[in-house]
Coordinates of C-alpha atoms in Angstrom, one line a residue:
M1 CA 7.7 -11.5 25.5
Y2 CA 8.4 -10.1 22.0
K3 CA 5.6 -9.7 19.6
K4 CA 6.4 -11.8 16.5
M5 CA 5.6 -10.2 13.3
D6 CA 3.6 -11.7 10.5
D7 CA 3.7 -10.5 7.0
A8 CA 1.3 -7.9 7.5
S9 CA 2.6 -6.6 10.6
L10 CA 6.3 -6.4 8.8
E11 CA 5.1 -4.7 5.9
A12 CA 3.3 -2.0 8.3
L13 CA 6.5 -1.6 10.2
L14 CA 8.4 -1.0 6.9
E15 CA 6.2 1.4 5.7
A16 CA 6.4 3.5 8.8
G17 CA 10.1 3.3 8.5
I18 CA 9.8 4.5 4.6
D19 CA 7.3 7.6 5.9
E20 CA 10.0 8.4 8.6
F21 CA 13.2 8.2 6.5
S22 CA 11.6 10.3 3.5
K23 CA 11.0 12.9 6.3
K24 CA 13.7 13.3 8.3
G25 CA 16.4 11.3 6.3
L26 CA 18.5 8.3 7.8
D27 CA 20.3 10.3 10.2
R28 CA 17.9 12.2 12.0
A29 CA 14.8 9.5 11.9
N30 CA 13.9 8.1 14.9
I31 CA 13.4 4.4 15.5
N32 CA 11.2 5.6 18.6
N33 CA 8.6 7.2 16.4
I34 CA 8.8 4.5 13.8
A35 CA 8.0 1.9 16.4
K36 CA 5.4 4.0 18.2
S37 CA 3.4 4.6 14.5
A38 CA 3.7 0.7 13.7
N39 CA 2.3 0.0 17.4
F40 CA 5.6 -2.1 18.0
S41 CA 8.2 -2.1 20.8
V42 CA 11.6 -1.0 19.9
G43 CA 13.2 -4.1 21.0
V44 CA 11.2 -6.1 18.6
I45 CA 12.9 -3.7 15.6
Y46 CA 16.1 -4.5 16.8
K47 CA 15.3 -8.3 17.1
Y48 CA 14.7 -8.5 13.4
Y49 CA 17.2 -5.5 12.4
E50 CA 20.5 -5.1 13.9
N51 CA 20.6 -1.4 13.6
K52 CA 18.7 1.3 12.3
D53 CA 21.0 1.4 9.3
K54 CA 20.2 -2.2 8.6
F55 CA 16.4 -1.3 8.8
F56 CA 17.1 1.5 6.6
I57 CA 18.2 -0.6 3.7
A58 CA 15.4 -3.0 4.5
C59 CA 13.0 -0.1 4.2
V60 CA 14.8 0.8 0.5
E61 CA 14.5 -3.1 -0.5
H62 CA 10.8 -3.1 0.3
S63 CA 9.8 -0.3 -1.7
L64 CA 11.9 -1.5 -4.3
R65 CA 10.0 -4.7 -4.8
L66 CA 6.6 -2.8 -5.4
L67 CA 8.1 -0.6 -8.0
E68 CA 10.3 -3.2 -9.7
G69 CA 7.2 -5.4 -9.9
I70 CA 5.0 -2.7 -11.8
M71 CA 7.9 -1.9 -14.1
T72 CA 8.5 -5.6 -15.2
E73 CA 4.6 -6.3 -15.2
I74 CA 4.5 -3.4 -17.7
L75 CA 7.3 -4.3 -19.8
S76 CA 6.8 -8.1 -20.0
N77 CA 2.8 -7.3 -21.2
E78 CA 3.3 -4.5 -23.6
E79 CA 5.1 -4.8 -27.2
D80 CA 5.2 -1.3 -28.3
I81 CA 7.6 0.8 -26.7
I82 CA 5.4 3.8 -27.0
S83 CA 2.8 2.0 -24.8
C84 CA 5.4 0.9 -22.4
I85 CA 6.5 4.4 -21.6
S86 CA 2.8 5.7 -21.5
L87 CA 1.8 3.2 -19.1
L88 CA 5.3 3.8 -16.9
I89 CA 3.9 7.4 -16.9
D90 CA 0.8 6.5 -16.1
K91 CA 2.1 4.2 -12.8
L92 CA 4.1 7.1 -11.9
F93 CA 1.3 9.5 -11.2
E94 CA -0.5 6.7 -9.6
E95 CA 2.2 5.9 -7.3
S96 CA 3.1 9.6 -6.5
E97 CA -0.2 9.4 -5.1
N98 CA -0.1 6.0 -3.3
H99 CA 3.5 6.3 -2.4
A100 CA 5.0 9.7 -2.6
N101 CA 7.1 8.7 0.5
Y102 CA 9.0 6.1 -1.5
Y103 CA 10.2 9.0 -4.2
V104 CA 10.7 11.3 -1.4
M105 CA 13.2 8.7 0.3
Y106 CA 14.8 8.2 -2.9
N107 CA 15.5 12.0 -3.3
E108 CA 16.6 11.7 0.1
I109 CA 19.2 9.0 -0.5
T110 CA 20.9 11.1 -3.4
S111 CA 21.9 13.6 -0.3
Q112 CA 25.3 13.4 1.6
S113 CA 23.8 12.0 4.5
C114 CA 23.6 8.8 2.8
S115 CA 27.0 8.8 1.1
R116 CA 28.4 6.2 3.0
Y117 CA 26.0 3.6 1.3
A118 CA 26.1 5.4 -1.8
E119 CA 27.7 2.3 -3.8
E120 CA 25.3 -0.3 -2.0
L121 CA 22.1 1.9 -2.8
A122 CA 23.2 2.6 -6.1
D123 CA 23.4 -1.1 -7.0
K124 CA 20.3 -2.0 -5.2
I125 CA 17.9 0.7 -6.8
E126 CA 19.7 1.4 -10.0
T127 CA 20.8 -2.4 -11.4
S128 CA 17.6 -3.6 -11.9
T129 CA 15.9 -0.3 -13.4
A130 CA 19.0 -0.6 -15.8
H131 CA 18.4 -3.6 -17.2
I132 CA 14.9 -3.2 -17.5
Y133 CA 15.0 -0.3 -19.9
E134 CA 18.1 -1.7 -21.5
G135 CA 16.2 -4.6 -22.5
M136 CA 13.4 -2.3 -23.8
F137 CA 15.4 -0.2 -25.9
E138 CA 17.3 -3.3 -27.4
R139 CA 13.8 -4.6 -28.1
A140 CA 12.7 -1.7 -29.9
Q141 CA 15.6 -1.6 -32.1
K142 CA 15.5 -4.8 -33.1
K143 CA 11.7 -4.7 -33.9
G144 CA 12.7 -1.5 -35.9
Q145 CA 10.5 0.8 -33.5
M146 CA 13.3 3.0 -33.1
K147 CA 14.6 4.9 -36.2
T148 CA 18.1 5.8 -34.1
D149 CA 20.9 3.2 -33.5
S150 CA 21.7 4.8 -30.5
D151 CA 23.3 2.9 -27.9
P152 CA 20.8 1.5 -25.8
Y153 CA 22.4 1.6 -22.3
M154 CA 22.9 5.2 -22.6
C155 CA 19.3 5.6 -24.1
A156 CA 18.5 3.8 -20.5
F157 CA 20.6 6.2 -18.7
Y158 CA 19.1 9.4 -20.2
F159 CA 15.3 8.0 -19.9
D160 CA 15.8 6.9 -16.5
S161 CA 16.9 10.5 -15.7
L162 CA 14.1 11.8 -17.1
L163 CA 11.4 9.8 -15.6
M164 CA 13.2 10.3 -12.0
M165 CA 12.8 13.9 -12.5
L166 CA 9.4 13.5 -13.4
Q167 CA 8.9 11.1 -10.1
F168 CA 10.5 13.8 -8.0
S169 CA 8.4 16.7 -9.4
Y170 CA 5.3 14.8 -8.3
S171 CA 6.6 13.8 -4.7
C172 CA 9.1 16.2 -3.5
K173 CA 8.1 19.8 -2.6
Y174 CA 11.0 21.6 -4.1
Y175 CA 10.9 19.9 -7.6
K176 CA 7.0 20.4 -7.5
E177 CA 8.0 24.5 -7.1
R178 CA 10.7 23.9 -9.7
M179 CA 8.0 22.1 -12.3
K180 CA 5.4 25.0 -11.8
I181 CA 8.0 27.5 -12.4
F182 CA 8.8 25.9 -15.7
C183 CA 5.7 24.5 -16.7
K184 CA 3.5 27.4 -15.1
E185 CA 1.1 27.0 -11.9
D186 CA -1.5 24.7 -13.4
V187 CA 0.7 22.0 -14.5
F188 CA -0.3 19.2 -11.9
D189 CA -4.2 20.4 -12.8
N190 CA -3.4 18.7 -16.5
P191 CA -1.3 15.2 -16.1
I192 CA -2.6 14.3 -19.4
R193 CA -0.5 17.3 -21.0
T194 CA 2.3 16.3 -18.9
K195 CA 2.3 12.7 -20.1
E196 CA 1.6 13.7 -23.9
S197 CA 4.5 16.4 -23.6
F198 CA 6.8 13.7 -22.1
L199 CA 6.2 11.4 -25.0
Q200 CA 6.5 13.5 -27.6
F201 CA 9.9 14.8 -26.1
V202 CA 11.1 11.3 -25.4
S203 CA 9.8 10.0 -29.0
G204 CA 11.5 12.7 -30.9
A205 CA 14.7 12.5 -29.0
L206 CA 14.7 8.7 -29.6
G207 CA 13.3 8.6 -32.8
L208 CA 10.2 6.1 -31.4
N209 CA 7.7 5.0 -33.9

């Protein structure tokens, strides 16, 4: 008899999946390992998900719900754009500690191993983020918090690209080593300096005040 999953069990299964996909990617990830880690049978997983690829998409959607919730909460409660960006960076550091495997999985998604789902995954991952950041810059312009009249859509793209690289730099081994080369070996000992430098760079580039 199948063990029916409650919400907590389903979350545990998805978290186990994220951990496996972040380590091995979509093609090399093993459903048996995921089932064992979450204390479920493989049969139960396939009862809920048609195949490994469908389960992978579900794992991506699960991780997005948490991260999108964080962004939405910050941007709906903070009126000042610099305060918004500062809190986003704080949360980035926090989530890099608590859910580093989410960011590692996103990095894996950009590889060729997931190219068959590039359009679907880009739509799921980027669309909401793009709208959130576009709205942030549009509001900042209307409130006079930006000295430039730059296209808010392009601003959102450049800003997200910078933030994404910072996410990878605090989560993925290669990008961690890369950051130490550019910013010296002790860069991870002083996240406050990293945040202040990021804010200074973005404020100057976008004319934030």
